[in-house]
Amino acid sequence: MHRSSVDTISGTADYLICPNCRKALRRQERKISVSLPITRGPSAFIPEKELVPANAVDERTTWLVEEYSASGRLDNITHVMSLHPQYLEYFLRTQFYMLRMEGPLPLHYRHYIAIMAAARHQCSYLINLHNDEFLKTRGDPEWLKGLEYVPQRLRNLNEINKLLAHRPWLVTKEHIQSLVKTGQNNWSLAELVHAVVLLAHYHALASFVFGSGINPESDQDPPNGFRPEPVNNFCACDLANDNTIINAALTSNNFGSTDSASELETLMERMKRLQEDREDEEASQAEMATRFEKEKKESLLVISAAYDDDLVSSSTASRYIEDPGFGYKDFARRGEEHPPTFRAQDYSWEDHGFSLVNRLYSDIGHLLDDKFRTVYNLTYNTMATHEDVDTTMLRRALFNYVHCMFGIRYDDYDYGEVNQLLERSLKVYIKTVTCYPERTTKRMYDGYWRQFKHSEKVHVNLLLMEARMQAELLYALRAITRHLT
């Protein structure tokens, strides 16, 4: 017998029953906090048998970890990323350069900035990791008590940290000017670029941590073997957090079928048809602009109703941030003034951002560029059970959909492809991982591309992470360029 997603206890409307755990909840008890048992292995979403055993990783990966891992061991993030060793090499090299090699910022500053960035998404995994690294680089333990204990110049990064994490389109040249103005607490442009790269990197890495269900390291485990969840995180009890909205999105898709086999075949057919249509007829620039605006507005409808409430930070994270209630708001909200679309041909990574960041923070541009290109071009020419498949169209749709949610438009891209290729449950997942990563659930992860391999879903997370980082950098570097001119 089909059970309603919401049951009401007989005789009163004051209680609701969760359809999963059958727990009775007062209506006013919604948005509770629960503790979830830690599953074994590096990821709570990926079965351990699907990952390469730690003692069986290839020699190249072992060497990379020894040379470039911050911890010097195969941590859980690296373990999951090792499903894609070609990408892992560029990731570890870039992160090592930002954290350990010669650069504008002192080492302990770098780890503290990583903590501040991770705290915007309540990412205790990264906070704990960099707490340890901060102390190893002779950082003052007092600073770990909270922002009121750090130098004013570090506290001055709060505003740009907040904006980049949640609404990067609001960053202006005035924010840059306020940080580099003369005075004892000012930042040089080189220092600021280093800080911005770190902030964007760790915001995006928090998306990967939550999107891939990364478990705490064994030495991060609380003594009772349970992980406290942030107050507003979607928990195992769907009803407690209004997850019925999510359920509706996950049980329907714009392919018109919930059967995973037919879902895959439909996606393959749509890719083939889009390729044929592209060869037959090219849309006009006006039509392409219209399709972008339509997709941007439709992204408003993807789970945003579930997120109108403010975030409540966990106690660990809250000490490192100010204005914890500030979160993502849709770029094109109804009835509000919003910034003009960021047109990629006016300011792109390839033509503008790369050269600026490389000039102010030597060689980081090359490392970032290699990382962006590698994840974007990464392919094994497979899709679930199919081989010899050109997945370029799908990878571009994933990357461009993230940028679309941040108001960035590519004039040469037909955004009609996004709606054809990304079904609704995948859009729910993308938006959550990119904009509210701390609210990602295993149900969301399991709910899309059900025939696909876990390695393919990790590739999706890598694309989302890099697309998000590039979007943040584009807005920040554009603001710096405007300050310079």
CSV table of C-alpha atoms in Angstrom, one decimal:
chain,number,residue,atom,x,y,z
A,1,MET,CA,0.0,0.0,0.0
A,2,HIS,CA,1.3,3.4,-0.9
A,3,ARG,CA,2.1,5.5,2.1
A,4,SER,CA,1.6,9.3,2.0
A,5,SER,CA,4.8,11.3,2.4
A,6,VAL,CA,3.2,13.1,5.3
A,7,ASP,CA,0.8,11.4,7.8
A,8,THR,CA,-1.1,13.2,10.5
A,9,ILE,CA,-1.8,11.6,13.8
A,10,SER,CA,-5.5,10.9,14.3
A,11,GLY,CA,-7.3,13.4,16.3
A,12,THR,CA,-4.8,16.3,16.1
A,13,ALA,CA,-3.0,18.3,13.5
A,14,ASP,CA,-0.3,19.2,15.9
A,15,TYR,CA,1.8,16.2,15.1
A,16,LEU,CA,3.3,14.8,11.9
A,17,ILE,CA,4.8,11.3,11.2
A,18,CYS,CA,8.0,10.9,9.3
A,19,PRO,CA,7.3,8.3,6.5
A,20,ASN,CA,10.8,6.8,6.9
A,21,CYS,CA,11.5,6.5,10.6
A,22,ARG,CA,7.8,6.8,11.7
A,23,LYS,CA,8.9,9.3,14.4
A,24,ALA,CA,6.2,11.6,15.7
A,25,LEU,CA,7.2,15.2,15.5
A,26,ARG,CA,5.4,18.3,16.8
A,27,ARG,CA,5.0,20.8,13.9
A,28,GLN,CA,7.1,23.3,15.8
A,29,GLU,CA,9.9,20.8,16.2
A,30,ARG,CA,10.8,20.9,12.5
A,31,LYS,CA,14.5,21.5,11.6
A,32,ILE,CA,15.8,19.4,14.4
A,33,SER,CA,19.4,18.1,14.7
A,34,VAL,CA,20.2,14.4,14.6
A,35,SER,CA,23.4,12.4,14.8
A,36,LEU,CA,24.1,9.9,12.1
A,37,PRO,CA,26.4,6.8,12.5
A,38,ILE,CA,29.6,7.2,10.6
A,39,THR,CA,29.7,4.6,7.8
A,40,ARG,CA,32.9,2.8,7.2
A,41,GLY,CA,35.3,4.0,4.5
A,42,PRO,CA,36.2,7.3,3.0
A,43,SER,CA,32.7,8.1,1.9
A,44,ALA,CA,29.2,7.8,3.3
A,45,PHE,CA,27.8,7.7,-0.2
A,46,ILE,CA,30.2,5.3,-2.0
A,47,PRO,CA,30.5,1.7,-0.9
A,48,GLU,CA,34.1,1.0,0.2
A,49,LYS,CA,34.4,-1.9,-2.3
A,50,GLU,CA,33.9,0.7,-5.1
A,51,LEU,CA,37.1,2.5,-4.1
A,52,VAL,CA,40.7,1.4,-4.6
A,53,PRO,CA,41.9,-0.1,-1.2
A,54,ALA,CA,44.3,2.3,0.5
A,55,ASN,CA,47.0,-0.4,0.4
A,56,ALA,CA,46.5,-1.0,-3.4
A,57,VAL,CA,46.7,2.5,-4.9
A,58,ASP,CA,49.1,2.6,-7.8
A,59,GLU,CA,52.7,3.8,-7.3
A,60,ARG,CA,52.0,7.2,-9.0
A,61,THR,CA,49.2,8.0,-6.6
A,62,THR,CA,51.3,6.9,-3.6
A,63,TRP,CA,54.1,9.2,-4.8
A,64,LEU,CA,51.7,12.1,-5.3
A,65,VAL,CA,50.3,11.7,-1.8
A,66,GLU,CA,53.8,11.6,-0.3
A,67,GLU,CA,54.9,14.6,-2.3
A,68,TYR,CA,51.9,16.9,-2.3
A,69,SER,CA,49.2,15.9,0.2
A,70,ALA,CA,48.9,18.4,3.0
A,71,SER,CA,48.7,15.5,5.5
A,72,GLY,CA,51.3,13.3,3.9
A,73,ARG,CA,48.9,10.4,3.8
A,74,LEU,CA,46.0,9.1,1.8
A,75,ASP,CA,43.2,11.2,3.4
A,76,ASN,CA,39.6,10.5,2.5
A,77,ILE,CA,39.3,13.4,-0.1
A,78,THR,CA,42.4,12.1,-1.9
A,79,HIS,CA,41.2,8.5,-1.7
A,80,VAL,CA,37.9,9.4,-3.4
A,81,MET,CA,39.6,11.6,-6.0
A,82,SER,CA,42.0,8.8,-6.8
A,83,LEU,CA,39.2,7.3,-8.9
A,84,HIS,CA,40.5,9.9,-11.4
A,85,PRO,CA,44.3,9.9,-11.0
A,86,GLN,CA,44.9,12.1,-14.0
A,87,TYR,CA,42.9,14.9,-12.3
A,88,LEU,CA,44.2,14.1,-8.8
A,89,GLU,CA,47.8,15.0,-9.8
A,90,TYR,CA,46.8,18.5,-10.9
A,91,PHE,CA,44.6,19.0,-7.8
A,92,LEU,CA,47.3,18.0,-5.4
A,93,ARG,CA,50.0,20.0,-7.1
A,94,THR,CA,47.8,23.2,-7.1
A,95,GLN,CA,46.8,22.8,-3.5
A,96,PHE,CA,50.4,22.1,-2.4
A,97,TYR,CA,51.5,25.2,-4.2
A,98,MET,CA,48.9,27.4,-2.5
A,99,LEU,CA,49.6,26.0,1.0
A,100,ARG,CA,53.3,25.2,1.1
A,101,MET,CA,55.3,26.8,-1.7
A,102,GLU,CA,56.8,30.4,-1.7
A,103,GLY,CA,54.0,32.9,-2.0
A,104,PRO,CA,52.8,36.3,-0.8
A,105,LEU,CA,51.1,35.0,2.4
A,106,PRO,CA,52.8,33.4,5.5
A,107,LEU,CA,52.0,29.7,6.0
A,108,HIS,CA,49.8,30.1,9.1
A,109,TYR,CA,47.7,32.7,7.4
A,110,ARG,CA,47.0,30.3,4.5
A,111,HIS,CA,45.6,27.7,6.8
A,112,TYR,CA,43.6,30.2,8.8
A,113,ILE,CA,42.0,31.5,5.6
A,114,ALA,CA,41.2,27.9,4.6
A,115,ILE,CA,39.4,27.6,7.9
A,116,MET,CA,37.4,30.8,7.4
A,117,ALA,CA,36.4,29.6,3.9
A,118,ALA,CA,35.3,26.1,5.1
A,119,ALA,CA,33.4,27.7,8.0
A,120,ARG,CA,31.0,29.5,5.6
A,121,HIS,CA,29.6,26.0,4.7
A,122,GLN,CA,30.0,24.5,8.2
A,123,CYS,CA,32.5,22.0,6.8
A,124,SER,CA,34.0,20.5,10.0
A,125,TYR,CA,36.1,18.1,7.9
A,126,LEU,CA,38.2,20.9,6.4
A,127,ILE,CA,38.1,23.0,9.6
A,128,ASN,CA,39.6,20.2,11.6
A,129,LEU,CA,42.2,19.4,9.0
A,130,HIS,CA,43.4,23.0,8.8
A,131,ASN,CA,43.2,23.6,12.6
A,132,ASP,CA,45.9,20.9,12.8
A,133,GLU,CA,47.9,22.4,9.9
A,134,PHE,CA,47.6,25.9,11.3
A,135,LEU,CA,49.2,24.7,14.6
A,136,LYS,CA,52.0,22.8,12.7
A,137,THR,CA,52.9,26.0,10.9
A,138,ARG,CA,53.3,27.7,14.3
A,139,GLY,CA,50.1,29.5,14.2
A,140,ASP,CA,48.9,31.1,17.5
A,141,PRO,CA,46.5,28.7,19.3
A,142,GLU,CA,44.6,31.7,20.6
A,143,TRP,CA,43.4,32.3,17.0
A,144,LEU,CA,41.5,29.0,17.0
A,145,LYS,CA,39.2,30.4,19.7
A,146,GLY,CA,37.5,32.6,17.1
A,147,LEU,CA,37.8,35.7,14.9
A,148,GLU,CA,37.9,38.1,17.8
A,149,TYR,CA,41.4,36.7,18.6
A,150,VAL,CA,42.9,37.3,15.2
A,151,PRO,CA,44.6,40.4,13.7
A,152,GLN,CA,42.2,42.9,12.2
A,153,ARG,CA,43.6,42.5,8.7
A,154,LEU,CA,42.5,38.8,8.7
A,155,ARG,CA,39.1,39.8,10.1
A,156,ASN,CA,38.8,42.3,7.2
A,157,LEU,CA,38.5,39.3,4.8
A,158,ASN,CA,35.1,38.5,6.3
A,159,GLU,CA,33.1,40.4,3.8
A,160,ILE,CA,34.8,39.1,0.7
A,161,ASN,CA,34.7,35.6,2.1
A,162,LYS,CA,31.0,35.8,2.7
A,163,LEU,CA,30.2,37.3,-0.7
A,164,LEU,CA,32.4,34.9,-2.7
A,165,ALA,CA,31.0,31.9,-0.8
A,166,HIS,CA,27.3,32.8,-1.4
A,167,ARG,CA,26.8,35.7,-3.9
A,168,PRO,CA,30.0,36.4,-5.7
A,169,TRP,CA,28.2,38.7,-8.2
A,170,LEU,CA,28.0,41.3,-5.4
A,171,VAL,CA,31.9,41.7,-5.2
A,172,THR,CA,32.8,45.1,-6.5
A,173,LYS,CA,36.0,47.2,-6.9
A,174,GLU,CA,35.0,49.0,-3.8
A,175,HIS,CA,35.5,45.8,-1.8
A,176,ILE,CA,39.0,45.5,-3.3
A,177,GLN,CA,39.8,49.1,-2.5
A,178,SER,CA,38.7,48.8,1.1
A,179,LEU,CA,41.2,45.9,1.6
A,180,VAL,CA,44.2,47.4,-0.2
A,181,LYS,CA,43.8,51.0,1.1
A,182,THR,CA,46.8,52.4,2.9
A,183,GLY,CA,47.1,51.7,6.6
A,184,GLN,CA,48.6,49.2,9.0
A,185,ASN,CA,45.9,46.6,8.2
A,186,ASN,CA,46.0,46.8,4.4
A,187,TRP,CA,46.6,43.9,2.0
A,188,SER,CA,48.9,44.2,-1.0
A,189,LEU,CA,47.3,43.1,-4.3
A,190,ALA,CA,49.5,40.0,-4.4
A,191,GLU,CA,48.5,39.0,-0.9
A,192,LEU,CA,44.8,39.6,-1.7
A,193,VAL,CA,45.0,37.5,-4.8
A,194,HIS,CA,46.6,34.6,-2.8
A,195,ALA,CA,43.8,35.0,-0.2
A,196,VAL,CA,41.1,35.1,-2.9
A,197,VAL,CA,42.4,31.9,-4.6
A,198,LEU,CA,42.5,30.1,-1.2
A,199,LEU,CA,38.9,31.2,-0.4
A,200,ALA,CA,37.5,30.1,-3.7
A,201,HIS,CA,39.4,26.8,-3.5
A,202,TYR,CA,38.1,25.9,-0.1
A,203,HIS,CA,34.5,27.0,-0.8
A,204,ALA,CA,34.6,24.7,-3.8
A,205,LEU,CA,36.3,21.9,-1.9
A,206,ALA,CA,33.6,22.0,0.7
A,207,SER,CA,31.2,21.4,-2.1
A,208,PHE,CA,33.2,18.3,-3.1
A,209,VAL,CA,33.4,17.1,0.6
A,210,PHE,CA,29.6,17.2,1.1
A,211,GLY,CA,28.7,16.2,-2.5
A,212,SER,CA,30.8,13.0,-2.2
A,213,GLY,CA,29.8,12.2,1.4
A,214,ILE,CA,33.4,12.4,2.7
A,215,ASN,CA,33.6,10.9,6.1
A,216,PRO,CA,35.8,12.3,8.9
A,217,GLU,CA,39.3,11.0,9.2
A,218,SER,CA,39.7,8.3,11.8
A,219,ASP,CA,41.6,10.7,14.0
A,220,GLN,CA,38.7,13.3,13.6
A,221,ASP,CA,36.1,10.9,14.9
A,222,PRO,CA,34.2,12.0,18.0
A,223,PRO,CA,34.6,9.6,20.9
A,224,ASN,CA,31.0,8.3,20.7
A,225,GLY,CA,31.3,7.3,17.1
A,226,PHE,CA,28.6,9.7,15.9
A,227,ARG,CA,28.8,12.8,13.8
A,228,PRO,CA,26.8,15.8,14.9
A,229,GLU,CA,24.9,17.3,12.0
A,230,PRO,CA,24.5,21.1,11.6
A,231,VAL,CA,21.1,22.3,12.8
A,232,ASN,CA,19.8,23.1,9.4
A,233,ASN,CA,21.2,20.1,7.6
A,234,PHE,CA,18.8,17.7,6.0
A,235,CYS,CA,18.8,14.7,8.2
A,236,ALA,CA,17.7,11.1,8.0
A,237,CYS,CA,14.2,12.2,9.1
A,238,ASP,CA,13.0,13.9,5.9
A,239,LEU,CA,9.9,15.4,7.4
A,240,ALA,CA,11.8,17.3,10.1
A,241,ASN,CA,13.4,19.4,7.5
A,242,ASP,CA,10.6,19.8,4.9
A,243,ASN,CA,12.4,17.3,2.8
A,244,THR,CA,9.0,16.4,1.1
A,245,ILE,CA,10.0,19.2,-1.3
A,246,ILE,CA,13.1,17.3,-2.2
A,247,ASN,CA,11.3,14.0,-2.4
A,248,ALA,CA,9.0,15.4,-5.1
A,249,ALA,CA,12.0,16.5,-7.1
A,250,LEU,CA,13.8,13.2,-6.7
A,251,THR,CA,10.8,11.0,-7.8
A,252,SER,CA,10.1,12.9,-11.0
A,253,ASN,CA,12.3,14.1,-13.8
A,254,ASN,CA,11.9,15.8,-17.1
A,255,PHE,CA,12.5,12.6,-19.0
A,256,GLY,CA,9.0,11.4,-18.0
A,257,SER,CA,10.2,8.1,-16.6
A,258,THR,CA,11.5,6.9,-13.2
A,259,ASP,CA,13.0,3.6,-14.6
A,260,SER,CA,16.7,3.9,-14.5
A,261,ALA,CA,17.4,1.9,-17.7
A,262,SER,CA,15.0,4.0,-19.7
A,263,GLU,CA,16.4,7.1,-18.1
A,264,LEU,CA,19.8,6.2,-19.5
A,265,GLU,CA,18.5,5.4,-22.9
A,266,THR,CA,16.5,8.6,-23.0
A,267,LEU,CA,19.6,10.6,-22.1
A,268,MET,CA,21.6,8.9,-24.9
A,269,GLU,CA,18.8,9.5,-27.4
A,270,ARG,CA,18.6,13.2,-26.5
A,271,MET,CA,22.4,13.6,-26.8
A,272,LYS,CA,22.2,12.1,-30.3
A,273,ARG,CA,19.3,14.3,-31.3
A,274,LEU,CA,20.9,17.5,-30.0
A,275,GLN,CA,24.0,16.7,-32.0
A,276,GLU,CA,22.0,16.2,-35.2
A,277,ASP,CA,20.0,19.4,-34.6
A,278,ARG,CA,23.2,21.4,-34.0
A,279,GLU,CA,24.6,20.2,-37.3
A,280,ASP,CA,21.3,20.9,-39.2
A,281,GLU,CA,20.5,24.4,-37.8
A,282,GLU,CA,22.2,27.0,-35.6
A,283,ALA,CA,20.1,29.2,-33.3
A,284,SER,CA,20.4,33.0,-33.6
A,285,GLN,CA,22.2,35.0,-31.0
A,286,ALA,CA,18.8,36.5,-29.9
A,287,GLU,CA,17.4,33.0,-29.5
A,288,MET,CA,20.5,31.9,-27.5
A,289,ALA,CA,20.1,34.8,-25.2
A,290,THR,CA,16.4,34.0,-24.6
A,291,ARG,CA,17.3,30.4,-23.8
A,292,PHE,CA,19.8,31.5,-21.2
A,293,GLU,CA,17.3,33.8,-19.5
A,294,LYS,CA,14.8,31.0,-19.5
A,295,GLU,CA,17.2,28.6,-17.9
A,296,LYS,CA,18.4,31.2,-15.4
A,297,LYS,CA,14.8,31.8,-14.3
A,298,GLU,CA,13.9,28.1,-14.3
A,299,SER,CA,16.8,27.5,-11.8
A,300,LEU,CA,14.7,29.5,-9.4
A,301,LEU,CA,12.2,26.7,-9.3
A,302,VAL,CA,14.8,24.1,-8.4
A,303,ILE,CA,14.4,23.5,-4.6
A,304,SER,CA,14.7,27.1,-3.7
A,305,ALA,CA,11.4,27.0,-1.8
A,306,ALA,CA,13.0,24.6,0.7
A,307,TYR,CA,15.8,27.1,1.5
A,308,ASP,CA,14.1,30.4,2.2
A,309,ASP,CA,15.1,30.1,5.9
A,310,ASP,CA,18.5,31.3,7.2
A,311,LEU,CA,21.3,29.0,7.9
A,312,VAL,CA,22.3,28.3,11.5
A,313,SER,CA,26.0,27.6,11.8
A,314,SER,CA,27.3,24.7,13.9
A,315,SER,CA,29.2,25.9,17.0
A,316,THR,CA,32.6,24.8,15.6
A,317,ALA,CA,32.1,26.9,12.4
A,318,SER,CA,30.4,29.9,13.9
A,319,ARG,CA,33.4,31.2,15.7
A,320,TYR,CA,35.2,31.7,12.4
A,321,ILE,CA,32.6,33.7,10.6
A,322,GLU,CA,30.4,36.7,10.9
A,323,ASP,CA,26.8,37.1,9.6
A,324,PRO,CA,26.1,33.3,9.7
A,325,GLY,CA,22.6,33.8,8.3
A,326,PHE,CA,24.0,35.2,5.0
A,327,GLY,CA,23.6,32.5,2.3
A,328,TYR,CA,23.0,31.9,-1.4
A,329,LYS,CA,20.1,33.7,-3.0
A,330,ASP,CA,19.2,33.1,-6.6
A,331,PHE,CA,20.9,35.4,-9.0
A,332,ALA,CA,17.6,36.2,-10.7
A,333,ARG,CA,15.1,36.5,-7.8
A,334,ARG,CA,11.6,37.5,-8.7
A,335,GLY,CA,10.6,41.1,-8.1
A,336,GLU,CA,14.1,42.2,-7.1
A,337,GLU,CA,16.8,44.2,-8.8
A,338,HIS,CA,19.6,42.0,-9.7
A,339,PRO,CA,23.0,42.6,-11.3
A,340,PRO,CA,23.4,42.4,-15.1
A,341,THR,CA,24.4,39.1,-16.6
A,342,PHE,CA,28.1,38.4,-16.5
A,343,ARG,CA,29.0,37.9,-20.2
A,344,ALA,CA,31.9,35.6,-20.5
A,345,GLN,CA,33.3,37.2,-23.7
A,346,ASP,CA,33.6,40.5,-21.8
A,347,TYR,CA,35.7,38.9,-19.0
A,348,SER,CA,36.8,35.2,-19.4
A,349,TRP,CA,39.2,33.0,-17.5
A,350,GLU,CA,41.2,32.3,-20.7
A,351,ASP,CA,41.5,35.9,-21.9
A,352,HIS,CA,41.5,38.0,-18.7
A,353,GLY,CA,41.5,36.1,-15.4
A,354,PHE,CA,44.4,33.8,-16.1
A,355,SER,CA,46.9,36.5,-17.0
A,356,LEU,CA,45.9,38.8,-14.0
A,357,VAL,CA,46.1,36.0,-11.4
A,358,ASN,CA,49.4,34.8,-12.8
A,359,ARG,CA,50.9,38.3,-12.8
A,360,LEU,CA,50.0,39.0,-9.2
A,361,TYR,CA,50.6,35.4,-7.8
A,362,SER,CA,53.4,33.9,-9.9
A,363,ASP,CA,52.6,30.5,-11.6
A,364,ILE,CA,49.2,29.9,-9.9
A,365,GLY,CA,47.5,30.7,-13.1
A,366,HIS,CA,49.2,27.9,-14.9
A,367,LEU,CA,48.4,25.4,-12.2
A,368,LEU,CA,44.7,26.5,-12.0
A,369,ASP,CA,44.4,26.4,-15.8
A,370,ASP,CA,45.8,22.9,-16.0
A,371,LYS,CA,43.3,21.8,-13.3
A,372,PHE,CA,40.3,23.5,-15.0
A,373,ARG,CA,41.2,22.0,-18.4
A,374,THR,CA,41.9,18.5,-17.1
A,375,VAL,CA,38.5,18.1,-15.4
A,376,TYR,CA,36.6,19.7,-18.3
A,377,ASN,CA,38.3,17.4,-20.8
A,378,LEU,CA,38.4,14.3,-18.7
A,379,THR,CA,36.6,11.4,-20.3
A,380,TYR,CA,36.8,7.7,-20.6
A,381,ASN,CA,34.3,7.7,-23.5
A,382,THR,CA,31.9,5.7,-21.4
A,383,MET,CA,28.5,6.4,-20.0
A,384,ALA,CA,27.2,3.8,-17.5
A,385,THR,CA,27.1,0.6,-19.5
A,386,HIS,CA,27.8,2.3,-22.9
A,387,GLU,CA,31.2,2.6,-24.4
A,388,ASP,CA,32.6,4.8,-27.2
A,389,VAL,CA,30.4,7.7,-26.2
A,390,ASP,CA,31.4,11.3,-26.7
A,391,THR,CA,30.4,13.0,-23.4
A,392,THR,CA,31.6,16.5,-24.3
A,393,MET,CA,28.0,17.8,-24.6
A,394,LEU,CA,27.1,16.5,-21.1
A,395,ARG,CA,30.3,17.8,-19.4
A,396,ARG,CA,29.7,21.2,-20.9
A,397,ALA,CA,26.1,21.3,-19.8
A,398,LEU,CA,27.1,20.5,-16.2
A,399,PHE,CA,29.8,23.2,-16.1
A,400,ASN,CA,27.7,25.8,-17.8
A,401,TYR,CA,24.7,25.1,-15.6
A,402,VAL,CA,26.7,26.0,-12.5
A,403,HIS,CA,27.9,29.2,-14.1
A,404,CYS,CA,24.3,30.0,-15.2
A,405,MET,CA,23.2,29.8,-11.5
A,406,PHE,CA,25.9,32.4,-10.8
A,407,GLY,CA,24.7,34.7,-13.6
A,408,ILE,CA,27.5,33.9,-16.1
A,409,ARG,CA,26.6,33.4,-19.7
A,410,TYR,CA,28.5,32.1,-22.7
A,411,ASP,CA,27.2,33.6,-26.0
A,412,ASP,CA,28.3,30.6,-28.0
A,413,TYR,CA,26.4,28.1,-25.9
A,414,ASP,CA,22.8,26.9,-26.4
A,415,TYR,CA,21.3,26.8,-22.9
A,416,GLY,CA,18.4,24.7,-24.3
A,417,GLU,CA,20.8,21.8,-24.1
A,418,VAL,CA,20.9,22.1,-20.3
A,419,ASN,CA,17.1,21.5,-20.0
A,420,GLN,CA,17.4,18.6,-22.4
A,421,LEU,CA,20.3,16.8,-20.7
A,422,LEU,CA,20.0,17.5,-17.0
A,423,GLU,CA,16.9,16.0,-15.5
A,424,ARG,CA,15.3,17.5,-12.4
A,425,SER,CA,16.8,15.3,-9.8
A,426,LEU,CA,20.3,16.1,-11.2
A,427,LYS,CA,19.5,19.8,-11.1
A,428,VAL,CA,18.4,19.4,-7.5
A,429,TYR,CA,21.7,17.8,-6.7
A,430,ILE,CA,23.8,20.3,-8.7
A,431,LYS,CA,22.2,23.3,-7.0
A,432,THR,CA,22.5,21.9,-3.5
A,433,VAL,CA,26.1,20.8,-3.9
A,434,THR,CA,27.1,24.1,-5.5
A,435,CYS,CA,25.0,26.6,-3.5
A,436,TYR,CA,24.1,24.8,-0.2
A,437,PRO,CA,26.6,21.9,0.0
A,438,GLU,CA,26.1,21.4,3.8
A,439,ARG,CA,22.5,20.3,2.9
A,440,THR,CA,23.5,17.5,0.5
A,441,THR,CA,22.0,14.1,1.4
A,442,LYS,CA,22.7,10.5,0.2
A,443,ARG,CA,19.1,10.5,-1.1
A,444,MET,CA,20.0,13.3,-3.5
A,445,TYR,CA,23.3,11.6,-4.5
A,446,ASP,CA,21.4,8.3,-5.1
A,447,GLY,CA,18.5,10.0,-6.9
A,448,TYR,CA,20.1,10.9,-10.2
A,449,TRP,CA,21.8,8.8,-12.9
A,450,ARG,CA,21.0,5.6,-11.1
A,451,GLN,CA,22.7,3.3,-13.7
A,452,PHE,CA,25.9,5.3,-13.6
A,453,LYS,CA,29.1,4.2,-11.8
A,454,HIS,CA,30.2,6.0,-8.6
A,455,SER,CA,33.4,7.1,-10.4
A,456,GLU,CA,31.2,8.9,-12.9
A,457,LYS,CA,29.3,10.7,-10.1
A,458,VAL,CA,32.6,11.7,-8.5
A,459,HIS,CA,33.6,13.1,-11.9
A,460,VAL,CA,30.3,15.2,-11.8
A,461,ASN,CA,31.4,16.5,-8.3
A,462,LEU,CA,34.8,17.4,-9.7
A,463,LEU,CA,33.2,19.4,-12.5
A,464,LEU,CA,30.9,21.1,-10.1
A,465,MET,CA,33.8,22.0,-7.8
A,466,GLU,CA,35.9,23.5,-10.5
A,467,ALA,CA,33.0,25.3,-12.2
A,468,ARG,CA,32.2,26.9,-8.9
A,469,MET,CA,35.8,27.9,-8.1
A,470,GLN,CA,36.2,29.4,-11.6
A,471,ALA,CA,32.9,31.4,-11.2
A,472,GLU,CA,34.1,32.9,-7.9
A,473,LEU,CA,37.5,33.7,-9.3
A,474,LEU,CA,35.9,35.4,-12.4
A,475,TYR,CA,33.9,37.8,-10.2
A,476,ALA,CA,36.8,38.5,-7.8
A,477,LEU,CA,39.4,39.0,-10.6
A,478,ARG,CA,37.0,41.2,-12.6
A,479,ALA,CA,36.6,43.4,-9.5
A,480,ILE,CA,40.4,43.6,-9.1
A,481,THR,CA,40.8,44.5,-12.8
A,482,ARG,CA,38.2,47.4,-12.3
A,483,HIS,CA,40.2,48.6,-9.3
A,484,LEU,CA,43.4,48.7,-11.4
A,485,THR,CA,41.8,50.6,-14.2
